[in-house]
Structure formats: C-alpha cells, structure tokens
Coordinates of C-alpha atoms and ligand atoms in Angstrom, one line a residue:
X1 CA -32.3 4.9 -4.9
X2 CA -30.0 2.1 -3.8
X3 CA -27.2 4.8 -3.8
X4 CA -26.5 5.9 0.0
X5 CA -28.7 3.3 1.6
X6 CA -29.3 4.9 5.0
X7 CA -30.2 2.2 7.8
X8 CA -33.8 1.9 9.0
X9 CA -32.8 1.0 12.8
X10 CA -35.3 0.0 15.3
X11 CA -34.0 -2.5 16.8
X12 CA -33.6 -5.3 13.9
X13 CA -31.7 -8.1 14.3
X14 CA -27.8 -6.9 13.7
X15 CA -27.7 -8.7 10.5
X16 CA -30.3 -6.2 9.4
X17 CA -29.1 -3.2 10.3
X18 CA -25.7 -4.2 8.7
X19 CA -27.2 -4.6 5.6
X20 CA -25.9 -1.5 3.9
X21 CA -22.4 -2.7 4.2
X22 CA -23.5 -6.4 3.1
X23 CA -26.0 -6.9 0.5
X24 CA -23.7 -6.6 -2.2
X25 CA -21.0 -8.8 -0.7
X26 CA -21.8 -11.7 -2.8
X27 CA -20.4 -13.8 -5.8
X28 CA -23.0 -12.3 -8.3
X29 CA -22.2 -8.7 -7.5
X30 CA -18.3 -9.1 -7.0
X31 CA -18.3 -10.6 -9.9
X32 CA -20.0 -7.4 -11.9
X33 CA -17.8 -5.0 -9.6
X34 CA -14.7 -7.2 -11.0
X35 CA -16.0 -6.8 -14.7
X36 CA -16.4 -3.2 -14.7
X37 CA -13.0 -2.9 -12.6
X38 CA -11.2 -4.6 -15.8
X39 CA -13.5 -1.8 -17.9
X40 CA -12.9 1.2 -15.9
X41 CA -8.7 0.4 -15.2
X42 CA -8.5 -0.2 -19.2
X43 CA -10.0 3.3 -19.6
X44 CA -8.0 5.0 -16.8
X45 CA -4.9 3.6 -18.3
X46 CA -5.8 5.0 -22.0
X47 CA -7.1 8.6 -20.6
X48 CA -6.2 9.3 -17.1
X49 CA -3.2 11.8 -15.6
X50 CA -3.3 10.8 -12.4
X51 CA -3.9 6.7 -12.6
X52 CA -1.9 4.3 -14.2
X53 CA 1.2 5.9 -13.9
X54 CA 4.4 4.6 -15.9
X55 CA 7.5 4.0 -14.0
X56 CA 10.7 3.4 -15.0
X57 CA 10.9 -0.4 -14.5
X58 CA 11.0 -2.5 -17.9
X59 CA 12.4 -5.8 -16.6
X60 CA 11.7 -7.5 -13.3
X61 CA 14.7 -8.0 -11.0
X62 CA 16.1 -11.6 -11.5
X63 CA 17.4 -12.7 -8.1
X64 CA 20.8 -12.1 -9.4
X65 CA 21.3 -8.9 -8.4
X66 CA 24.1 -7.9 -5.9
X67 CA 25.2 -5.0 -3.9
X68 CA 24.9 -3.4 -0.5
X69 CA 22.3 -0.5 -0.4
X70 CA 20.8 2.0 2.2
X71 CA 17.0 1.6 1.5
X72 CA 15.0 4.1 2.9
X73 CA 10.9 3.3 3.1
X74 CA 9.0 6.6 3.8
X75 CA 5.5 5.2 4.7
X76 CA 2.2 6.8 5.6
X77 CA 2.4 6.3 9.2
X78 CA 6.6 5.1 9.5
X79 CA 9.6 6.0 8.2
X80 CA 12.1 2.9 8.0
X81 CA 16.0 3.2 7.4
X82 CA 18.7 0.1 7.1
X83 CA 21.2 -1.4 5.0
X84 CA 19.9 -4.0 2.9
X85 CA 22.7 -6.4 1.2
X86 CA 22.0 -8.3 -2.2
X87 CA 23.4 -11.5 -2.1
X88 CA 21.7 -12.5 -4.9
X89 CA 21.8 -16.4 -6.0
X90 CA 23.4 -17.8 -9.2
X91 CA 20.3 -20.5 -9.3
X92 CA 22.9 -23.6 -8.7
X93 CA 24.3 -23.5 -5.4
X94 CA 22.8 -24.1 -1.9
X95 CA 24.7 -22.9 1.1
X96 CA 23.4 -22.8 4.4
X97 CA 19.9 -22.0 4.8
X98 CA 20.0 -21.2 1.7
X99 CA 16.9 -22.7 -1.0
X100 CA 18.6 -23.2 -4.3
X101 CA 17.6 -20.6 -6.8
X102 CA 16.2 -18.1 -4.3
X103 CA 18.1 -14.6 -3.8
X104 CA 19.2 -14.1 -0.4
X105 CA 19.3 -10.5 0.9
X106 CA 21.1 -9.3 4.5
X107 CA 19.5 -6.6 6.8
X108 CA 21.6 -4.7 9.0
X109 CA 21.1 -1.7 11.1
X110 CA 17.7 -1.1 10.7
X111 CA 15.3 1.7 12.6
X112 CA 11.9 2.6 12.1
X113 CA 10.4 6.2 13.8
X114 CA 6.4 7.3 13.2
X115 CA 6.2 10.1 11.4
X116 CA 4.3 12.3 14.2
X117 CA 1.5 14.3 13.0
X118 CA 3.3 17.5 13.5
X119 CA 5.8 16.7 11.4
X120 CA 3.3 15.9 8.2
X121 CA 1.9 18.9 8.6
X122 CA 5.7 20.6 8.4
X123 CA 6.8 22.3 5.6
X124 CA 8.9 19.9 2.9
X125 CA 12.1 21.4 4.0
X126 CA 11.4 20.2 7.8
X127 CA 10.2 17.0 7.0
X128 CA 13.0 16.0 5.1
X129 CA 15.5 17.5 7.6
X130 CA 13.9 15.2 9.9
X131 CA 14.2 12.4 7.5
X132 CA 17.9 13.6 6.8
X133 CA 18.6 13.2 10.6
X134 CA 17.1 10.0 10.9
X135 CA 19.3 8.5 7.9
X136 CA 22.4 10.1 9.8
X137 CA 21.4 8.3 13.0
X138 CA 21.5 4.6 11.2
X139 CA 24.9 5.5 9.3
X140 CA 26.3 6.7 12.7
X141 CA 25.1 3.4 14.2
X142 CA 26.6 1.4 11.7
X143 CA 30.4 3.3 11.9
X144 CA 30.1 3.0 15.6
X145 CA 29.7 -0.7 15.5
X146 CA 32.3 -1.3 13.0
X147 CA 31.1 -1.4 9.6
X148 CA 33.9 0.3 7.3
X149 CA 32.5 -0.8 3.9
X150 CA 30.7 2.4 3.2
X151 CA 32.9 4.4 1.0
X152 CA 33.0 7.9 0.3
X153 CA 29.4 7.7 -1.3
X154 CA 26.4 5.2 0.0
X155 CA 23.8 4.5 -2.8
X156 CA 20.0 4.8 -1.7
X157 CA 17.6 3.1 -2.6
X158 CA 14.3 5.0 -2.1
X159 CA 10.6 4.2 -1.2
X160 CA 7.6 6.4 -1.2
X161 CA 3.9 5.5 -0.4
X162 CA 2.6 8.2 -2.4
X163 CA 2.1 8.9 -6.6
X164 CA 5.1 10.3 -7.8
X165 CA 5.8 11.1 -11.9
X166 CA 9.3 9.5 -13.0
X167 CA 11.0 9.5 -16.2
X168 CA 14.3 7.8 -14.6
X169 CA 14.8 5.8 -12.1
X170 CA 17.0 8.0 -9.7
X171 CA 14.5 10.9 -10.2
X172 CA 10.9 11.5 -9.1
X173 CA 8.5 14.4 -8.9
X174 CA 5.6 13.9 -6.1
X175 CA 2.3 14.4 -7.3
X176 CA -1.0 15.5 -5.3
X177 CA -1.6 12.7 -2.3
X178 CA -3.3 12.3 0.8
X179 CA -2.3 10.7 4.4
X180 CA -2.7 14.1 5.9
X181 CA 0.5 15.4 4.6
X182 CA 1.3 19.0 4.1
X183 CA 3.9 19.1 1.6
X184 CA 2.7 20.2 -1.8
X185 CA 3.1 18.4 -5.4
X186 CA 5.8 19.0 -7.7
X187 CA 8.7 18.6 -5.3
X188 CA 11.7 16.8 -6.5
X189 CA 11.6 14.1 -4.3
X190 CA 15.5 12.8 -4.5
X191 CA 16.4 16.3 -4.3
X192 CA 14.7 17.4 -1.4
X193 CA 16.0 14.1 0.5
X194 CA 19.7 15.2 -0.3
X195 CA 19.2 18.6 1.1
X196 CA 17.7 17.1 4.3
X197 CA 20.6 15.2 4.6
X198 CA 23.5 17.6 3.3
X199 CA 24.3 19.0 7.0
X200 CA 25.4 15.7 8.2
X201 CA 28.2 15.1 5.5
X202 CA 28.8 19.3 4.7
X203 CA 32.6 19.7 5.4
X204 CA 33.0 21.2 8.8
X205 CA 36.2 23.3 9.8
X206 CA 37.9 21.9 13.0
X207 CA 40.7 22.6 15.2
X208 CA 42.1 18.9 15.7
X209 CA 45.5 17.5 15.9
X210 CA 44.4 14.6 14.0
X211 CA 46.7 12.8 11.7
X212 CA 47.1 14.6 8.4
X213 CA 46.2 11.9 5.3
X214 CA 50.0 12.5 4.3
X215 CA 50.7 10.9 7.5
X216 CA 52.1 14.4 9.2
X217 CA 50.5 15.9 12.4
X218 CA 49.2 19.3 11.6
X219 CA 50.2 21.9 13.6
X220 CA 47.0 22.6 16.1
X221 CA 46.7 26.0 15.5
X222 CA 46.0 25.3 11.9
X223 CA 42.4 24.6 11.1
X224 CA 41.9 21.4 8.9
X225 CA 38.4 20.6 7.0
X226 CA 36.7 16.9 7.5
X227 CA 33.6 15.8 6.4
X228 CA 31.5 13.8 9.1
X229 CA 29.3 10.8 7.1
X230 CA 29.7 9.7 4.0
X231 CA 27.6 11.4 1.1
X232 CA 24.6 9.8 -0.6
X233 CA 23.7 9.0 -3.6
X234 CA 20.3 8.1 -5.5
X235 CA 20.0 5.1 -7.4
X236 CA 16.6 4.4 -7.6
X237 CA 13.1 6.0 -6.5
X238 CA 10.0 3.8 -6.6
X239 CA 6.5 3.8 -5.1
X240 CA 5.7 1.4 -2.4
X241 CA 3.9 -1.2 -4.3
X242 CA 6.6 -1.1 -7.0
X243 CA 8.9 -2.0 -4.5
X244 CA 6.9 -4.5 -3.1
X245 CA 6.3 -6.2 -6.3
X246 CA 9.9 -5.6 -7.3
X247 CA 11.1 -7.6 -3.8
X248 CA 8.8 -10.6 -4.4
X249 CA 10.2 -10.8 -8.0
X250 CA 13.6 -10.9 -6.5
X251 CA 13.2 -13.3 -3.9
X252 CA 11.0 -15.7 -6.0
X253 CA 11.8 -18.4 -7.8
X254 CA 9.6 -18.5 -11.0
X255 CA 9.1 -21.4 -11.8
X256 CA 7.4 -22.8 -15.5
X257 CA 3.8 -22.5 -13.9
X258 CA 4.5 -19.9 -11.5
X259 CA 5.2 -16.4 -11.4
X260 CA 5.0 -12.9 -10.1
X261 CA 2.1 -11.2 -11.5
X262 CA 1.1 -8.1 -9.7
X263 CA 2.0 -6.4 -6.4
X264 CA -0.8 -5.1 -3.9
X265 CA -0.4 -3.2 -0.8
X266 CA -3.2 -2.8 1.7
X267 CA -1.7 -1.0 4.7
X268 CA -2.2 3.1 6.1
X269 CA -3.2 3.0 2.1
X270 CA -3.7 0.6 -0.5
X271 CA -2.5 0.4 -4.0
X272 CA -1.6 -2.1 -6.7
X273 CA 1.1 -2.5 -9.5
X274 CA 1.3 -4.4 -12.6
X275 CA 3.4 -5.1 -15.9
X276 CA 1.0 -3.6 -18.6
X277 CA 2.1 -3.2 -22.2
X278 CA 3.2 0.0 -23.6
X279 CA 0.1 0.2 -26.0
X280 CA -2.2 0.2 -23.4
X281 CA -1.3 3.5 -22.2
X282 CA -2.2 7.0 -23.3
X283 CA 0.2 8.7 -25.7
X284 CA 1.3 11.0 -23.0
X285 CA 2.6 8.2 -20.9
X286 CA 4.1 6.5 -23.8
X287 CA 6.4 9.4 -24.6
X288 CA 7.5 10.3 -20.9
X289 CA 8.7 6.1 -21.0
X290 CA 12.5 5.7 -21.9
X291 CA 12.7 2.2 -23.8
X292 CA 15.5 0.2 -23.5
X293 CA 17.6 -0.5 -27.0
X294 CA 15.9 -2.6 -29.1
X295 CA 12.5 -2.8 -27.1
X296 CA 9.7 -3.1 -29.3
X297 CA 7.8 -0.4 -28.5
X298 CA 4.4 -2.4 -29.2
X299 CA 5.2 -5.3 -26.9
X300 CA 7.4 -4.2 -24.1
X301 CA 5.8 -4.0 -21.0
X302 CA 6.6 -1.8 -18.2
X303 CA 5.4 -1.3 -14.5
X304 CA 2.5 0.3 -13.7
X305 CA 1.6 2.3 -10.5
X306 CA -2.2 2.1 -10.7
X307 CA -3.0 4.4 -8.1
X308 CA -5.8 2.3 -8.0
X309 CA -7.8 4.4 -4.8
X310 CA -7.6 7.7 -6.7
X311 CA -11.1 9.4 -7.7
X312 CA -12.0 8.2 -10.7
X313 CA -11.7 4.2 -9.8
X314 CA -14.4 4.6 -7.7
X315 CA -16.9 4.3 -10.8
X316 CA -17.7 0.5 -10.5
X317 CA -18.5 1.2 -6.8
X318 CA -21.0 4.2 -7.9
X319 CA -22.7 2.0 -10.6
X320 CA -23.7 -0.6 -8.6
X321 CA -24.2 1.3 -5.0
X322 CA -21.8 -0.1 -2.9
X323 CA -21.0 3.3 -1.1
X324 CA -23.4 4.0 2.0
X325 CA -24.3 7.1 3.9
X326 CA -21.1 6.4 6.2
X327 CA -18.8 6.2 3.4
X328 CA -20.3 9.5 2.1
X329 CA -19.4 11.2 5.8
X330 CA -16.2 9.8 6.3
X331 CA -15.4 11.1 2.8
X332 CA -16.3 14.5 3.6
X333 CA -14.7 14.9 6.9
X334 CA -11.5 13.4 5.6
X335 CA -8.5 15.4 5.1
X336 CA -8.9 15.3 1.1
X337 CA -12.6 14.9 0.2
X338 CA -13.1 13.0 -3.1
X339 CA -9.3 12.6 -3.5
X340 CA -9.1 8.6 -2.9
X341 CA -13.0 7.3 -2.3
X342 CA -11.6 3.5 -2.6
X343 CA -8.9 3.7 -0.5
X344 CA -11.4 5.2 2.6
X345 CA -13.3 2.1 2.1
X346 CA -10.4 0.1 2.0
X347 CA -7.4 1.2 4.2
X348 CA -6.0 0.9 7.5
X349 CA -6.2 4.7 7.8
X350 CA -9.9 4.9 7.5
X351 CA -11.1 1.6 8.7
X352 CA -11.3 2.0 12.2
X353 CA -12.7 5.6 11.5
X354 CA -15.6 3.8 9.7
X355 CA -16.6 1.7 12.3
X356 CA -17.0 4.5 14.7
X357 CA -19.2 6.2 12.1
X358 CA -21.5 3.4 12.2
X359 CA -21.4 2.9 15.9
X360 CA -22.2 6.8 16.8
X361 CA -25.0 6.5 14.2
X362 CA -26.6 3.3 15.6
X363 CA -26.0 4.2 19.3
X364 CA -27.6 7.8 18.5
X365 CA -30.7 6.9 16.7
X366 CA -31.4 4.0 19.6
X367 CA -31.8 7.1 21.7
X368 CA -28.4 6.8 23.4
X369 CA -27.2 10.1 21.9
X370 CA -26.9 12.3 24.9
X371 CA -25.5 9.6 26.6
X372 CA -23.0 8.3 24.6
X373 CA -18.9 8.1 25.6
X374 CA -17.5 11.6 24.9
X375 CA -14.2 9.9 23.6
X376 CA -16.8 8.0 20.8
X377 CA -17.9 11.3 19.5
X378 CA -14.2 12.1 18.3
X379 CA -12.9 11.7 14.8
X380 CA -10.8 8.9 14.6
X381 CA -10.7 7.7 18.1
X382 CA -11.2 4.1 16.9
X383 CA -8.1 3.1 15.2
X384 CA -7.9 0.2 12.5
X385 CA -5.2 -1.3 15.3
X386 CA -7.5 -0.7 17.9
X387 CA -9.8 -3.4 15.4
X388 CA -7.4 -5.4 14.7
X389 CA -5.8 -6.3 18.1
X390 CA -8.4 -5.8 20.2
X391 CA -12.1 -6.2 18.6
X392 CA -11.4 -8.4 16.1
X393 CA -10.1 -10.8 18.7
X394 CA -11.6 -13.6 21.0
X395 CA -10.7 -12.1 24.0
X396 CA -13.9 -10.9 25.7
X397 CA -12.2 -9.7 28.9
X398 CA -9.9 -7.9 27.3
X399 CA -12.3 -6.0 24.9
X400 CA -14.4 -5.0 27.8
X401 CA -11.7 -3.4 30.1
X402 CA -10.3 -1.4 26.6
X403 CA -13.5 -0.1 25.9
X404 CA -14.2 0.7 29.4
X405 CA -10.8 2.3 29.4
X406 CA -11.0 4.1 26.0
X407 CA -14.7 5.5 26.1
X408 CA -15.8 5.4 29.7
X409 CA -19.3 6.8 30.1
X410 CA -19.7 10.5 29.7
X411 CA -20.2 11.5 33.0
X412 CA -21.0 9.9 36.7
X413 CA -24.4 10.5 36.3
X414 CA -24.7 8.5 32.9
X415 CA -26.4 5.2 32.6
X416 CA -24.1 4.3 29.6
X417 CA -22.4 0.9 29.9
X418 CA -20.7 -1.3 27.5
X419 CA -23.9 -3.8 27.3
X420 CA -23.6 -7.1 25.6
X421 CA -25.6 -5.6 22.9
X422 CA -23.4 -3.0 22.1
X423 CA -20.4 -5.2 21.8
X424 CA -22.1 -7.1 19.5
X425 CA -22.8 -4.8 17.4
X426 CA -19.5 -3.3 17.5
X427 CA -18.3 -6.9 16.8
X428 CA -20.1 -6.7 14.1
X429 CA -19.8 -3.6 12.6
X430 CA -16.1 -4.2 12.6
X431 CA -16.1 -7.9 11.1
X432 CA -18.5 -6.3 8.3
X433 CA -16.2 -3.5 7.6
X434 CA -13.5 -5.5 7.4
X435 CA -15.1 -8.5 5.2
X436 CA -16.2 -5.6 2.6
X437 CA -12.6 -4.1 2.5
X438 CA -11.2 -7.4 1.7
X439 CA -14.0 -8.3 -1.1
X440 CA -13.4 -5.0 -2.6
X441 CA -9.9 -5.6 -3.2
X442 CA -10.4 -9.2 -4.2
X443 CA -12.6 -7.8 -6.7
X444 CA -10.2 -4.9 -7.8
X445 CA -7.1 -7.5 -8.1
X446 CA -9.2 -10.0 -10.3
X447 CA -10.6 -6.9 -12.3
X448 CA -6.8 -5.7 -12.8
X449 CA -5.5 -8.9 -13.8
X450 CA -8.3 -9.3 -16.3
X451 CA -7.6 -5.9 -17.8
X452 CA -4.3 -7.3 -18.4
X453 CA -5.7 -10.5 -20.0
X454 CA -3.8 -12.6 -17.3
X455 CA -7.2 -14.2 -16.7
X456 CA -10.5 -14.1 -18.2
X457 CA -13.9 -12.5 -16.9
X458 CA -17.0 -13.2 -18.7
X459 CA -20.2 -10.8 -18.4
X460 CA -22.4 -12.8 -15.7
X461 CA -25.4 -11.0 -17.2
X462 CA -25.1 -11.9 -20.6
X463 CA -27.4 -14.7 -21.7
X464 CA -24.9 -15.9 -24.1
X465 CA -21.3 -15.0 -24.6
X466 CA -21.3 -12.0 -23.6
X467 CA -18.2 -9.3 -22.4
X468 CA -14.8 -10.7 -22.3
X469 CA -11.4 -9.3 -22.2
X470 CA -9.8 -12.2 -24.2
X471 CA -12.8 -11.7 -26.8
X472 CA -15.4 -13.7 -27.4
X473 CA -14.6 -16.2 -30.3
X474 CA -14.2 -20.1 -29.4
X475 CA -15.2 -20.6 -25.9
X476 CA -12.5 -23.4 -25.6
X477 CA -10.0 -20.9 -26.6
X478 CA -7.7 -20.3 -24.2
X479 CA -8.0 -23.3 -21.8
X480 CA -5.1 -25.1 -21.0
X481 CA -6.1 -28.5 -21.6
X482 CA -2.8 -29.9 -20.5
X483 CA -4.1 -30.0 -17.1
X484 CA -1.5 -27.9 -15.3
X485 CA -2.6 -25.4 -12.9
X486 CA -0.6 -21.9 -13.8
X487 CA -0.1 -20.0 -10.3
X488 CA -0.1 -16.0 -10.9
X489 CA 1.0 -14.7 -7.7
X490 CA 0.2 -11.7 -6.1
X491 CA 2.9 -10.0 -3.7
X492 CA 1.3 -8.2 -0.9
X493 CA 2.5 -6.2 2.3
X494 CA 1.2 -3.9 4.5
X495 CA -0.4 -4.1 8.0
X496 CA -3.7 -4.4 7.2
X497 CA -3.6 -7.0 4.9
X498 CA -0.9 -8.7 6.9
X499 CA -1.9 -8.1 10.5
X500 CA -5.9 -7.7 10.6
X501 CA -7.0 -11.4 11.3
X502 CA -8.8 -12.7 8.7
X503 CA -8.2 -10.3 6.2
X504 CA -5.7 -12.0 3.6
X505 CA -8.1 -15.5 4.0
X506 CA -11.3 -13.3 3.0
X507 CA -9.4 -11.8 0.2
X508 CA -7.9 -15.0 -0.9
X509 CA -11.4 -16.6 -1.0
X510 CA -12.9 -14.0 -2.8
X511 CA -10.1 -14.1 -5.2
X512 CA -10.4 -17.6 -5.6
X513 CA -14.2 -17.5 -6.2
X514 CA -14.1 -15.0 -8.3
X515 CA -11.7 -16.4 -10.7
X516 CA -13.1 -19.8 -10.8
X517 CA -16.7 -18.7 -11.5
X518 CA -15.5 -15.6 -13.7
X519 CA -14.6 -17.8 -16.6
X520 CA -14.3 -21.7 -17.7
X521 CA -11.4 -20.5 -19.5
X522 CA -9.8 -19.6 -15.9
X523 CA -10.1 -23.4 -15.1
X524 CA -6.3 -23.9 -14.5
X525 CA -5.1 -20.4 -13.1
X526 CA -5.2 -19.8 -9.9
X527 CA -4.3 -16.4 -8.2
X528 CA -2.5 -16.4 -5.2
X529 CA -1.5 -13.8 -2.6
X530 CA 2.0 -14.1 -1.1
X531 CA 3.7 -11.9 1.3
X532 CA 6.6 -10.0 0.6
X533 CA 7.4 -8.7 3.9
X534 CA 8.8 -5.5 4.0
X535 CA 8.3 -4.9 0.2
X536 CA 8.6 -1.8 0.6
X537 CA 12.3 -1.6 2.1
X538 CA 13.5 -4.5 0.3
X539 CA 12.4 -3.4 -3.2
X540 CA 14.1 0.1 -2.6
X541 CA 17.4 -2.1 -2.4
X542 CA 16.7 -4.4 -5.4
X543 CA 15.7 -1.4 -7.6
X544 CA 18.8 0.2 -6.9
X545 CA 20.3 -3.5 -7.5
X546 CA 19.2 -3.8 -10.8
X547 CA 20.7 -0.3 -11.8
X548 CA 24.3 -1.2 -11.0
X549 CA 23.9 -4.8 -13.0
X550 CA 22.8 -3.1 -15.9
X551 CA 19.7 -4.6 -16.1
Ligands
GLC601 C1 -1.8 5.0 -1.2 C2 -0.8 6.0 -1.8 C3 0.1 5.4 -2.8 C4 0.8 4.3 -2.4 C5 -0.5 3.3 -0.8 C6 -0.2 2.4 -0.1 O1 -2.9 5.2 -2.1 O2 -1.7 7.3 -2.9 O3 0.8 6.0 -3.8 O4 1.3 3.2 -2.8 O5 -1.2 4.5 -0.6 O6 1.1 3.0 0.6

C-alpha cells in the first residue's frame, strides 16, 4: 500500500531513507496534486461550513484610505499592538522617500509579547484581560510620549489568526481552532477584547485637587470621577491571511499587467485567502453576505478565508499517498488530532516536531534507542526556529555545539555522540521536510488560483484535452497572444516562509514550474510571491481605514 509508507532503514544511503518524504515531490505528482486541490477547493466552497468562509470584504482597499488606528494582531505565537497611520496616496505626487502611487503608512509605539503557554490554556476572560493590559501599555506609552491626538475613543483594527464567522467587519465569532489555545468557539471576539480592556478606561473615583473642566478648583474633600485611558471602538476584525492580502492591496501599485491576486501565510499556521464569486459558494454562505447596494449577486466577488489546512483539504494528499507514518504519528499526538492535517505537514508550529519524530525513529532503528539523548525523546524539543537558525545554516561549528548543548548523551556511561553521520542525517531530514512543505504550499497555491479561474490546469494524465478549470474547448482559447506577461501577485507573510532559508525560493520555483507546465494557456502568466511584511498588523488598520472612507 502506498499510503503510510514505512522506511526500511538498515543503513542504506540517506536518499533511500528519506524516500517516504521525497518520492512524490516531482513535477508530475505535484501537477496532479494541484489539479486535485482545485477540484477539492471548489467542492469545499460549495459544501463545507468550515472552509472557504466568506468575509465582509467585498472591495479591496484602494490605497487612498487615511486615518490613525490602533492595530492589534493576536497570532499563534505573539501578540503585537501598535499605532498605524494610513497616509494614503492620491496617485500623483511623490513626496520625500515616497513612490508615486504607492500608499504610505507610519507605525509607532509598537510592542510585541510572546503568548505564553499558560495564557493559551487560560479561560477566555483571563487571556483577554492580559491582552487588555498590553493594549493599555501601548496607549499609555503613546500618551506619555506626548501623543495628544487620540481623542476620547480610539478606533481599532484587529487581526486574529483563527477561523471566525463574520457577518459584518466589526464583529466576529470564533470557530473551533488549533494552535494550543483552550478558548472555546462561539466567543464574540470584539466584545471579549473590549471587556478585557474595560478596567483601563472605566471611570474611577479620586480625591484629586485637579483643575475641573470649568476651570474652578474643586475642594479636595469633594470626590470626582476621572477616566484613565481613552475608550476603544472596534472598527474592523479580520483573519490574519485576509489582513495580509488587504495590506498588499493597499501598498501595492497595481499596473495593467500586475495585480494582487491572493494572500498566503506560512508562519506558526498556514492559510490562504482569495476573492471568489458569490455564486461559487453554498446557499448558506451566500445568504450570510451583506452585499453593497446595487451589487450583482452573481458576479460580485468577496474575499474568502479558505482555512485550507482544516480536515477535508487533505483529501488530495491522501489520494496520492503523500502522508507518511511520521505525519500520522504527529497528527495523533497533536493538541487537536485530525483537525488541521495540512497544517501539520507545512506550518512552523510542526516542522521541528516532524523532524524530531523522523530522527528518533531512524536512530531507534539503528540500534541507538537506549542510548538516545533524553531531551530528543521529548515532544517539541526541536523547534522550527532551531531548524531555520541552526540546522539549515552552513555553520558546522554552531550546529555541533548547539546539538551537544541541547541534546547531550543520556548518561556519563553512554557512548552517544553527534557523529558526522547523525548530523548529516539531521540535515537531510530537515531539508526533506522543508522542501516537501514548500512544494505542497506551491501545489495548493496553484490549485487555488486554478479553482477561481486565474490560471489554467490541464489533466496531466489525460491523453487528449482533459480536465481543465477553464473548460475543454478551443485549445488556444484564453492564450494571450499579445505577448505581455500578466503578473498575479500572491502577498505572503509569516516567519516560516519569510525567514526559513530556502523556503521562499523553493516555493516560488515549484509555482513557476506548475504554472508553466500546467497548461499552454498560462504561457503569458506569472504567479509571483511578494512579501507583505507584517501584513497582519498593517492589514488590520487598512481594513479599519476602509470603514472610515466608506469604501
Ligand atoms: C491557522 C488558522 C488560520 C490562520 C492560520 C495562519 O491555520 O486556522 O485561521 O489564518 O493558522 O495564522
């Protein structure tokens, strides 16, 4: 059986050992996978309640939005809070350091905090009280620094890296989620956040002698009420992937042959967003969307949060036998078994653990089970950051000394050492896991673009014209004969794709390959990954900006 291939590790060459992770990573299989993704995504948009979630975003930002917002990004690993001022751009002038036509932003008083495990395990009230304290800290810093234009009420743009149900931009209900958080679904996220902060602005009673508003000095015996910090108003709540896409659309100068097509995150988690026609969605999803006045319900596009790692999107992976024994082991031992199988194979929260499981398995079967470093047997003892900053770097000295320090021999009597062979194995496993993740994300990206008709994918196994997302009519139909290349820009963010050595390049190479070999109709199309740095926090403010400008 192809599925769950188990390696026979008896000392063969490393390539053979790694075969379960690498044997399907080739042009042909990835092309098949991309086609299967396109089909599966179309089905999930029509049938699933958990995937392809409509968001209230029917228009992309224009780049002209202006205003100052407090932006909050609740990620899977960090919380980030800061002021983001949208300076917009009228498309005509180039001021100092500005590119004409490209909208500018100014960020200030930004701070980030790791979300500790104990906070993730807390009740929603406690987690949000902590978030409220962090927000208060940033506002206090700004006020202490002399910022005096905050007014009585600060408008918020909030990004959550979780799935949510949304009927309007200012409200969101949490759906079941992973990433090790204990908070349950059905929580009203905006209200939770406001109540977490409430004690920082609630009026308090004081004995102060301060100047009263009418200019008179109140007697010190009289008690008066003062409020501590400005109130908050939720202007926009959004998923981090949608925010990334919005931030790309805001800052990106669209040209006739280049436009923002999709948003992608590969960080702690993995997700994608894309505009889709309403008619591609199920009735229930369509009914939940409030269309702008006069919009054509058939043709209007809305931005979709695909949640493309939640169970169901792994159907294509299963049908070609992509999952290995180790993927299954990781899934079973995860916080949410079976919940996000595609995330477990691609995202930063899991790649380190996958490498650890493969290493423990190999070393055990080489007879080193008893002599294995104790720390290596502990779940999550290899992090993806360790892979990216130590294992995937060229510096051997650093790698050996870190391995000795983090994973020492289990006892003084032990003969264990980080031999050249073991270190080569670790590097090989790490590389195979990274390449597979990049390739799978490339296939899913191309599949998603094909699902909405942005590119074409033909059935690689058909003898004649076969499966095509654009229909099987005239083989030259859709080919741009003008010779101009159309650039479809995928805005990405996230530590794994941005900082893991080689990740971005491998992913872009596979995308190029899949697009060019996918169909002759793609001859004049190029899909380009472009960084939307800190898209989560900027996009939150950008979407808040669209509410002020009535777009
Ligand atoms: C997870 C979440 C999703 C989020 C992604 C990236 O997949 O389910 O909502 O966008 O991580 O942070």
